[in-house]
Amino acid sequence: MAYAYLFKYIIIGDTGVGKSCLLLQFTDKRFQPVHDLTIGVEFGARMITIDGKQIKLQIWDTAGQESFRSITRSYYRGAAGALLVYDITRRDTFNHLTTWLEDARQHSNSNMVIMLIGNKSDLESRREVKKEEGEAFAREHGLIFMETSAKTASNVEEAFINTAKEIYEKIQEGVFDINNEANGIKIGPQHAASNATLTGNQGGQQAGGGCC
Amino acid sequence: MKRKTREYDQLKGQWAERASPEDLDFIRSNVLKDVLRTDRTHPYYAGSEDNPHLTALHDLLTTYAVTHPQISYCQGMSDIASPILAVMDNEAHAFICFCGIMKRLEGNFQVDGEVMSLKFSHLKLLLQYSDPEFYAYLLSRGADDFFFCYRWLLLELKREFAFEDALRMLEITWSSLPPDPPEKEVELVGPPARLSESGQPLAMHFDRLVRRHNLAKVLHRAKALFADYLQSEVWDSEEGDEAAAESPAVS
């Protein structure tokens, strides 16, 4: 399907916080309580609409365990957005955010939009991290913040879409160099067709991803 | 086997002596998280979380981690141990087999990643030889790091096939490795810990094929490729010698 832009995302965070479940809820609109643990990196994609434009999100879902860090790092480069996920029922996953953030900032391009996500908001009775703490951390580090539930789908759409909106705004402001694929943004055939000055990129080669 | 089983039972009783409470907690919680996400659609591991087979897999992996502190536990090990336990249907026997296969696979799980890097370079070499056109395509898309094959290499393709097919495939690849019987009996305890110590839509395509590859077709193709490879010049070169050690012989 034709799209105006393609944004690359990466999902990072400790093991078991629900990264793959968030992705599955977003791409397939379902929750799978029993699923395989992620080894290395897995992939997903979906089309969304912002400002009347079709935008394809191509999403890298990474494994949370330390031993895979060397390969997940190689995916930071070339990502326009990152979802940094912790589990509101496990304090340790919140405590590790600083390490994740340092890692992401060190290995990504400086304009990458980072969305902080406190997942498993449906498990209120087991909550260990207050929503205010997530908000404070996000404020302090210049991140967008949301609490989500991959199980009930609460805020899942919003998390992915708001990140895309922020990237889109940055494009409008001219912050992102959209002709440099290393920024995780590609101009698609739809956009190229409606804007002759932007032809000549490779977006048209993304034939039939069949993602949505 | 009876003696080894007793030895396993003893080791299993020594978790607290062999690891600090913090380390043990860390290992157990990591193992548990993964055991609950390993082959749960297979009848042997399906159902509620108190399925005794899940406990057995957890105990086996925890015992391995505390008795092999240099390797400990890494994600991926549960995928290797799970088919062994399902086939042996005996925790102690499965542990002994797992120790045996880990002698060959432990390099995959080392933190420095050197063994995995070597495997990636072999894969690159093999693809360059067997399908130069596809290799050139990957190169042009900046995917020649082959990271999208990570799961294949780490888990010996186990996840790419349906469970029963994976058993057959692992039997073929594991039995075709150069014979390397232990000189004595299989050691159940490892050396002590050291004191200090661009993926593309193509990759997405492969994720969708998890557990759906056709084993018969793959084996047939592998056999043809290997026969072809044995007659090639790569085989005679030094690089070929290295690569051959990693290549599955299918007969």
PDB file of N, CA and C in Angstrom, chain A residues 11-90:
ATOM      1  N   ILE A  11      11.518  -0.869  19.972  1.00  0.00           N
ATOM      2  CA  ILE A  11      10.922  -1.025  21.313  1.00  0.00           C
ATOM      3  C   ILE A  11      11.987  -1.621  22.232  1.00  0.00           C
ATOM      4  N   ILE A  12      12.261  -0.935  23.327  1.00  0.00           N
ATOM      5  CA  ILE A  12      13.308  -1.407  24.245  1.00  0.00           C
ATOM      6  C   ILE A  12      12.794  -1.419  25.688  1.00  0.00           C
ATOM      7  N   GLY A  13      13.553  -2.090  26.537  1.00  0.00           N
ATOM      8  CA  GLY A  13      13.170  -2.193  27.944  1.00  0.00           C
ATOM      9  C   GLY A  13      13.463  -3.589  28.472  1.00  0.00           C
ATOM     10  N   ASP A  14      13.384  -3.745  29.788  1.00  0.00           N
ATOM     11  CA  ASP A  14      13.731  -5.019  30.429  1.00  0.00           C
ATOM     12  C   ASP A  14      12.915  -6.196  29.889  1.00  0.00           C
ATOM     13  N   THR A  15      13.424  -7.385  30.155  1.00  0.00           N
ATOM     14  CA  THR A  15      12.728  -8.586  29.703  1.00  0.00           C
ATOM     15  C   THR A  15      11.406  -8.756  30.477  1.00  0.00           C
ATOM     16  N   GLY A  16      10.372  -9.155  29.766  1.00  0.00           N
ATOM     17  CA  GLY A  16       9.089  -9.441  30.404  1.00  0.00           C
ATOM     18  C   GLY A  16       8.220  -8.234  30.732  1.00  0.00           C
ATOM     19  N   VAL A  17       8.552  -7.056  30.223  1.00  0.00           N
ATOM     20  CA  VAL A  17       7.720  -5.880  30.522  1.00  0.00           C
ATOM     21  C   VAL A  17       6.523  -5.775  29.568  1.00  0.00           C
ATOM     22  N   GLY A  18       6.553  -6.575  28.483  1.00  0.00           N
ATOM     23  CA  GLY A  18       5.403  -6.587  27.567  1.00  0.00           C
ATOM     24  C   GLY A  18       5.666  -5.932  26.223  1.00  0.00           C
ATOM     25  N   LYS A  19       6.921  -5.867  25.820  1.00  0.00           N
ATOM     26  CA  LYS A  19       7.269  -5.208  24.547  1.00  0.00           C
ATOM     27  C   LYS A  19       6.586  -5.903  23.366  1.00  0.00           C
ATOM     28  N   SER A  20       6.723  -7.235  23.299  1.00  0.00           N
ATOM     29  CA  SER A  20       6.153  -7.965  22.167  1.00  0.00           C
ATOM     30  C   SER A  20       4.633  -7.915  22.203  1.00  0.00           C
ATOM     31  N   CYS A  21       4.052  -7.921  23.411  1.00  0.00           N
ATOM     32  CA  CYS A  21       2.597  -7.869  23.534  1.00  0.00           C
ATOM     33  C   CYS A  21       2.065  -6.509  23.089  1.00  0.00           C
ATOM     34  N   LEU A  22       2.794  -5.445  23.381  1.00  0.00           N
ATOM     35  CA  LEU A  22       2.393  -4.120  22.899  1.00  0.00           C
ATOM     36  C   LEU A  22       2.400  -4.093  21.383  1.00  0.00           C
ATOM     37  N   LEU A  23       3.455  -4.657  20.812  1.00  0.00           N
ATOM     38  CA  LEU A  23       3.561  -4.675  19.352  1.00  0.00           C
ATOM     39  C   LEU A  23       2.410  -5.474  18.743  1.00  0.00           C
ATOM     40  N   LEU A  24       2.145  -6.650  19.297  1.00  0.00           N
ATOM     41  CA  LEU A  24       1.091  -7.506  18.766  1.00  0.00           C
ATOM     42  C   LEU A  24      -0.281  -6.831  18.890  1.00  0.00           C
ATOM     43  N   GLN A  25      -0.508  -6.168  20.027  1.00  0.00           N
ATOM     44  CA  GLN A  25      -1.775  -5.462  20.222  1.00  0.00           C
ATOM     45  C   GLN A  25      -1.916  -4.352  19.174  1.00  0.00           C
ATOM     46  N   PHE A  26      -0.810  -3.686  18.888  1.00  0.00           N
ATOM     47  CA  PHE A  26      -0.847  -2.591  17.920  1.00  0.00           C
ATOM     48  C   PHE A  26      -1.010  -3.096  16.484  1.00  0.00           C
ATOM     49  N   THR A  27      -0.295  -4.139  16.127  1.00  0.00           N
ATOM     50  CA  THR A  27      -0.336  -4.588  14.721  1.00  0.00           C
ATOM     51  C   THR A  27      -1.518  -5.518  14.449  1.00  0.00           C
ATOM     52  N   ASP A  28      -1.889  -6.366  15.416  1.00  0.00           N
ATOM     53  CA  ASP A  28      -2.918  -7.382  15.168  1.00  0.00           C
ATOM     54  C   ASP A  28      -4.179  -7.180  16.005  1.00  0.00           C
ATOM     55  N   LYS A  29      -4.160  -6.184  16.877  1.00  0.00           N
ATOM     56  CA  LYS A  29      -5.286  -5.914  17.771  1.00  0.00           C
ATOM     57  C   LYS A  29      -5.692  -7.144  18.582  1.00  0.00           C
ATOM     58  N   ARG A  30      -4.703  -7.836  19.101  1.00  0.00           N
ATOM     59  CA  ARG A  30      -5.037  -8.950  20.001  1.00  0.00           C
ATOM     60  C   ARG A  30      -3.972  -9.089  21.070  1.00  0.00           C
ATOM     61  N   PHE A  31      -4.363  -9.750  22.153  1.00  0.00           N
ATOM     62  CA  PHE A  31      -3.437  -9.989  23.253  1.00  0.00           C
ATOM     63  C   PHE A  31      -3.221 -11.488  23.370  1.00  0.00           C
ATOM     64  N   GLN A  32      -1.968 -11.877  23.399  1.00  0.00           N
ATOM     65  CA  GLN A  32      -1.656 -13.293  23.460  1.00  0.00           C
ATOM     66  C   GLN A  32      -0.901 -13.536  24.764  1.00  0.00           C
ATOM     67  N   PRO A  33      -1.613 -14.024  25.792  1.00  0.00           N
ATOM     68  CA  PRO A  33      -0.935 -14.195  27.089  1.00  0.00           C
ATOM     69  C   PRO A  33       0.212 -15.204  27.001  1.00  0.00           C
ATOM     70  N   VAL A  34       0.061 -16.209  26.142  1.00  0.00           N
ATOM     71  CA  VAL A  34       1.105 -17.214  25.989  1.00  0.00           C
ATOM     72  C   VAL A  34       1.813 -17.006  24.655  1.00  0.00           C
ATOM     73  N   HIS A  35       3.046 -16.582  24.705  1.00  0.00           N
ATOM     74  CA  HIS A  35       3.783 -16.355  23.459  1.00  0.00           C
ATOM     75  C   HIS A  35       5.258 -16.668  23.695  1.00  0.00           C
ATOM     76  N   ASP A  36       6.020 -16.769  22.614  1.00  0.00           N
ATOM     77  CA  ASP A  36       7.446 -17.083  22.735  1.00  0.00           C
ATOM     78  C   ASP A  36       8.222 -15.867  23.219  1.00  0.00           C
ATOM     79  N   LEU A  37       9.248 -16.096  24.022  1.00  0.00           N
ATOM     80  CA  LEU A  37      10.118 -14.984  24.385  1.00  0.00           C
ATOM     81  C   LEU A  37      10.912 -14.555  23.152  1.00  0.00           C
ATOM     82  N   THR A  38      11.194 -13.281  23.068  1.00  0.00           N
ATOM     83  CA  THR A  38      11.873 -12.746  21.883  1.00  0.00           C
ATOM     84  C   THR A  38      13.371 -13.062  21.950  1.00  0.00           C
ATOM     85  N   ILE A  39      13.871 -13.595  20.861  1.00  0.00           N
ATOM     86  CA  ILE A  39      15.311 -13.848  20.744  1.00  0.00           C
ATOM     87  C   ILE A  39      15.855 -12.853  19.726  1.00  0.00           C
ATOM     88  N   GLY A  40      16.851 -12.077  20.110  1.00  0.00           N
ATOM     89  CA  GLY A  40      17.419 -11.099  19.176  1.00  0.00           C
ATOM     90  C   GLY A  40      16.429  -9.986  18.894  1.00  0.00           C
ATOM     91  N   VAL A  41      15.945  -9.922  17.664  1.00  0.00           N
ATOM     92  CA  VAL A  41      15.030  -8.863  17.264  1.00  0.00           C
ATOM     93  C   VAL A  41      13.914  -9.460  16.406  1.00  0.00           C
ATOM     94  N   GLU A  42      12.679  -9.009  16.627  1.00  0.00           N
ATOM     95  CA  GLU A  42      11.586  -9.404  15.744  1.00  0.00           C
ATOM     96  C   GLU A  42      10.929  -8.153  15.168  1.00  0.00           C
ATOM     97  N   PHE A  43      10.052  -8.343  14.217  1.00  0.00           N
ATOM     98  CA  PHE A  43       9.605  -7.198  13.433  1.00  0.00           C
ATOM     99  C   PHE A  43       8.093  -7.128  13.280  1.00  0.00           C
ATOM    100  N   GLY A  44       7.591  -5.922  13.163  1.00  0.00           N
ATOM    101  CA  GLY A  44       6.173  -5.727  12.904  1.00  0.00           C
ATOM    102  C   GLY A  44       5.979  -4.451  12.108  1.00  0.00           C
ATOM    103  N   ALA A  45       4.767  -4.266  11.533  1.00  0.00           N
ATOM    104  CA  ALA A  45       4.497  -3.043  10.778  1.00  0.00           C
ATOM    105  C   ALA A  45       3.007  -2.760  10.760  1.00  0.00           C
ATOM    106  N   ARG A  46       2.667  -1.494  10.657  1.00  0.00           N
ATOM    107  CA  ARG A  46       1.265  -1.108  10.497  1.00  0.00           C
ATOM    108  C   ARG A  46       1.177   0.272   9.880  1.00  0.00           C
ATOM    109  N   MET A  47       0.081   0.469   9.175  1.00  0.00           N
ATOM    110  CA  MET A  47      -0.150   1.784   8.570  1.00  0.00           C
ATOM    111  C   MET A  47      -1.022   2.617   9.495  1.00  0.00           C
ATOM    112  N   ILE A  48      -0.685   3.893   9.642  1.00  0.00           N
ATOM    113  CA  ILE A  48      -1.543   4.801  10.411  1.00  0.00           C
ATOM    114  C   ILE A  48      -1.778   6.064   9.577  1.00  0.00           C
ATOM    115  N   THR A  49      -2.694   6.920  10.040  1.00  0.00           N
ATOM    116  CA  THR A  49      -2.953   8.170   9.321  1.00  0.00           C
ATOM    117  C   THR A  49      -2.716   9.356  10.248  1.00  0.00           C
ATOM    118  N   ILE A  50      -1.906  10.281   9.802  1.00  0.00           N
ATOM    119  CA  ILE A  50      -1.686  11.506  10.568  1.00  0.00           C
ATOM    120  C   ILE A  50      -1.824  12.686   9.615  1.00  0.00           C
ATOM    121  N   ASP A  51      -2.649  13.634   9.996  1.00  0.00           N
ATOM    122  CA  ASP A  51      -2.793  14.830   9.191  1.00  0.00           C
ATOM    123  C   ASP A  51      -3.210  14.454   7.758  1.00  0.00           C
ATOM    124  N   GLY A  52      -4.053  13.451   7.668  1.00  0.00           N
ATOM    125  CA  GLY A  52      -4.518  13.003   6.361  1.00  0.00           C
ATOM    126  C   GLY A  52      -3.489  12.244   5.533  1.00  0.00           C
ATOM    127  N   LYS A  53      -2.329  11.978   6.120  1.00  0.00           N
ATOM    128  CA  LYS A  53      -1.276  11.268   5.369  1.00  0.00           C
ATOM    129  C   LYS A  53      -1.111   9.845   5.895  1.00  0.00           C
ATOM    130  N   GLN A  54      -0.922   8.932   4.963  1.00  0.00           N
ATOM    131  CA  GLN A  54      -0.658   7.548   5.321  1.00  0.00           C
ATOM    132  C   GLN A  54       0.798   7.417   5.778  1.00  0.00           C
ATOM    133  N   ILE A  55       0.979   6.882   6.962  1.00  0.00           N
ATOM    134  CA  ILE A  55       2.345   6.689   7.451  1.00  0.00           C
ATOM    135  C   ILE A  55       2.527   5.239   7.843  1.00  0.00           C
ATOM    136  N   LYS A  56       3.589   4.656   7.309  1.00  0.00           N
ATOM    137  CA  LYS A  56       3.854   3.259   7.641  1.00  0.00           C
ATOM    138  C   LYS A  56       4.848   3.210   8.796  1.00  0.00           C
ATOM    139  N   LEU A  57       4.464   2.483   9.853  1.00  0.00           N
ATOM    140  CA  LEU A  57       5.393   2.295  10.966  1.00  0.00           C
ATOM    141  C   LEU A  57       6.043   0.927  10.818  1.00  0.00           C
ATOM    142  N   GLN A  58       7.352   0.939  10.840  1.00  0.00           N
ATOM    143  CA  GLN A  58       8.095  -0.326  10.763  1.00  0.00           C
ATOM    144  C   GLN A  58       8.796  -0.488  12.107  1.00  0.00           C
ATOM    145  N   ILE A  59       8.460  -1.543  12.819  1.00  0.00           N
ATOM    146  CA  ILE A  59       8.810  -1.604  14.236  1.00  0.00           C
ATOM    147  C   ILE A  59       9.726  -2.779  14.561  1.00  0.00           C
ATOM    148  N   TRP A  60      10.831  -2.444  15.192  1.00  0.00           N
ATOM    149  CA  TRP A  60      11.814  -3.444  15.635  1.00  0.00           C
ATOM    150  C   TRP A  60      11.547  -3.748  17.103  1.00  0.00           C
ATOM    151  N   ASP A  61      11.208  -4.985  17.384  1.00  0.00           N
ATOM    152  CA  ASP A  61      10.928  -5.395  18.764  1.00  0.00           C
ATOM    153  C   ASP A  61      12.151  -6.171  19.268  1.00  0.00           C
ATOM    154  N   THR A  62      12.784  -5.644  20.300  1.00  0.00           N
ATOM    155  CA  THR A  62      14.066  -6.233  20.709  1.00  0.00           C
ATOM    156  C   THR A  62      13.915  -7.138  21.924  1.00  0.00           C
ATOM    157  N   ALA A  63      14.904  -8.005  22.123  1.00  0.00           N
ATOM    158  CA  ALA A  63      14.942  -8.844  23.317  1.00  0.00           C
ATOM    159  C   ALA A  63      15.483  -8.014  24.476  1.00  0.00           C
ATOM    160  N   GLY A  64      14.914  -8.228  25.660  1.00  0.00           N
ATOM    161  CA  GLY A  64      15.288  -7.383  26.792  1.00  0.00           C
ATOM    162  C   GLY A  64      16.564  -7.794  27.498  1.00  0.00           C
ATOM    163  N   GLN A  65      16.974  -9.047  27.298  1.00  0.00           N
ATOM    164  CA  GLN A  65      18.107  -9.512  28.113  1.00  0.00           C
ATOM    165  C   GLN A  65      19.435  -8.911  27.687  1.00  0.00           C
ATOM    166  N   GLU A  66      20.242  -8.643  28.704  1.00  0.00           N
ATOM    167  CA  GLU A  66      21.555  -8.026  28.540  1.00  0.00           C
ATOM    168  C   GLU A  66      22.403  -8.679  27.444  1.00  0.00           C
ATOM    169  N   SER A  67      22.344 -10.010  27.353  1.00  0.00           N
ATOM    170  CA  SER A  67      23.240 -10.702  26.421  1.00  0.00           C
ATOM    171  C   SER A  67      22.951 -10.366  24.960  1.00  0.00           C
ATOM    172  N   PHE A  68      21.768  -9.802  24.687  1.00  0.00           N
ATOM    173  CA  PHE A  68      21.470  -9.447  23.297  1.00  0.00           C
ATOM    174  C   PHE A  68      21.761  -7.979  23.002  1.00  0.00           C
ATOM    175  N   ARG A  69      22.275  -7.277  24.015  1.00  0.00           N
ATOM    176  CA  ARG A  69      22.409  -5.839  23.893  1.00  0.00           C
ATOM    177  C   ARG A  69      23.256  -5.427  22.678  1.00  0.00           C
ATOM    178  N   SER A  70      24.295  -6.215  22.377  1.00  0.00           N
ATOM    179  CA  SER A  70      25.161  -5.798  21.273  1.00  0.00           C
ATOM    180  C   SER A  70      24.405  -5.768  19.945  1.00  0.00           C
ATOM    181  N   ILE A  71      23.441  -6.700  19.780  1.00  0.00           N
ATOM    182  CA  ILE A  71      22.723  -6.632  18.506  1.00  0.00           C
ATOM    183  C   ILE A  71      21.572  -5.624  18.560  1.00  0.00           C
ATOM    184  N   THR A  72      20.918  -5.485  19.726  1.00  0.00           N
ATOM    185  CA  THR A  72      19.833  -4.502  19.767  1.00  0.00           C
ATOM    186  C   THR A  72      20.387  -3.100  19.560  1.00  0.00           C
ATOM    187  N   ARG A  73      21.598  -2.863  20.058  1.00  0.00           N
ATOM    188  CA  ARG A  73      22.219  -1.544  19.866  1.00  0.00           C
ATOM    189  C   ARG A  73      22.353  -1.182  18.395  1.00  0.00           C
ATOM    190  N   SER A  74      22.632  -2.195  17.580  1.00  0.00           N
ATOM    191  CA  SER A  74      22.858  -1.892  16.170  1.00  0.00           C
ATOM    192  C   SER A  74      21.560  -1.424  15.508  1.00  0.00           C
ATOM    193  N   TYR A  75      20.417  -1.655  16.179  1.00  0.00           N
ATOM    194  CA  TYR A  75      19.152  -1.214  15.600  1.00  0.00           C
ATOM    195  C   TYR A  75      18.752   0.185  16.054  1.00  0.00           C
ATOM    196  N   TYR A  76      19.429   0.722  17.067  1.00  0.00           N
ATOM    197  CA  TYR A  76      19.123   2.090  17.488  1.00  0.00           C
ATOM    198  C   TYR A  76      19.374   3.052  16.339  1.00  0.00           C
ATOM    199  N   ARG A  77      20.504   2.829  15.684  1.00  0.00           N
ATOM    200  CA  ARG A  77      20.816   3.665  14.537  1.00  0.00           C
ATOM    201  C   ARG A  77      19.706   3.447  13.515  1.00  0.00           C
ATOM    202  N   GLY A  78      19.274   4.477  12.896  1.00  0.00           N
ATOM    203  CA  GLY A  78      18.238   4.299  11.888  1.00  0.00           C
ATOM    204  C   GLY A  78      16.852   4.160  12.464  1.00  0.00           C
ATOM    205  N   ALA A  79      16.631   4.585  13.731  1.00  0.00           N
ATOM    206  CA  ALA A  79      15.278   4.594  14.288  1.00  0.00           C
ATOM    207  C   ALA A  79      14.860   6.046  14.532  1.00  0.00           C
ATOM    208  N   ALA A  80      13.633   6.373  14.095  1.00  0.00           N
ATOM    209  CA  ALA A  80      13.128   7.735  14.309  1.00  0.00           C
ATOM    210  C   ALA A  80      12.413   7.840  15.643  1.00  0.00           C
ATOM    211  N   GLY A  81      11.919   6.700  16.124  1.00  0.00           N
ATOM    212  CA  GLY A  81      11.202   6.701  17.396  1.00  0.00           C
ATOM    213  C   GLY A  81      11.564   5.499  18.236  1.00  0.00           C
ATOM    214  N   ALA A  82      11.481   5.668  19.540  1.00  0.00           N
ATOM    215  CA  ALA A  82      11.737   4.545  20.434  1.00  0.00           C
ATOM    216  C   ALA A  82      10.652   4.496  21.492  1.00  0.00           C
ATOM    217  N   LEU A  83      10.157   3.291  21.758  1.00  0.00           N
ATOM    218  CA  LEU A  83       9.264   3.107  22.891  1.00  0.00           C
ATOM    219  C   LEU A  83      10.095   2.448  23.988  1.00  0.00           C
ATOM    220  N   LEU A  84      10.272   3.166  25.078  1.00  0.00           N
ATOM    221  CA  LEU A  84      11.041   2.641  26.206  1.00  0.00           C
ATOM    222  C   LEU A  84      10.032   2.165  27.249  1.00  0.00           C
ATOM    223  N   VAL A  85       9.990   0.857  27.462  1.00  0.00           N
ATOM    224  CA  VAL A  85       8.896   0.260  28.229  1.00  0.00           C
ATOM    225  C   VAL A  85       9.372  -0.259  29.590  1.00  0.00           C
ATOM    226  N   TYR A  86       8.589   0.025  30.651  1.00  0.00           N
ATOM    227  CA  TYR A  86       8.790  -0.644  31.938  1.00  0.00           C
ATOM    228  C   TYR A  86       7.459  -1.234  32.382  1.00  0.00           C
ATOM    229  N   ASP A  87       7.524  -2.016  33.437  1.00  0.00           N
ATOM    230  CA  ASP A  87       6.353  -2.719  33.944  1.00  0.00           C
ATOM    231  C   ASP A  87       5.963  -2.075  35.272  1.00  0.00           C
ATOM    232  N   ILE A  88       4.763  -1.509  35.350  1.00  0.00           N
ATOM    233  CA  ILE A  88       4.378  -0.770  36.571  1.00  0.00           C
ATOM    234  C   ILE A  88       4.285  -1.686  37.789  1.00  0.00           C
ATOM    235  N   THR A  89       4.285  -3.011  37.581  1.00  0.00           N
ATOM    236  CA  THR A  89       4.217  -3.935  38.718  1.00  0.00           C
ATOM    237  C   THR A  89       5.595  -4.425  39.139  1.00  0.00           C
ATOM    238  N   ARG A  90       6.641  -3.949  38.460  1.00  0.00           N
ATOM    239  CA  ARG A  90       8.007  -4.383  38.836  1.00  0.00           C
ATOM    240  C   ARG A  90       8.924  -3.169  38.925  1.00  0.00           C
TER     241      ARG A  90
END
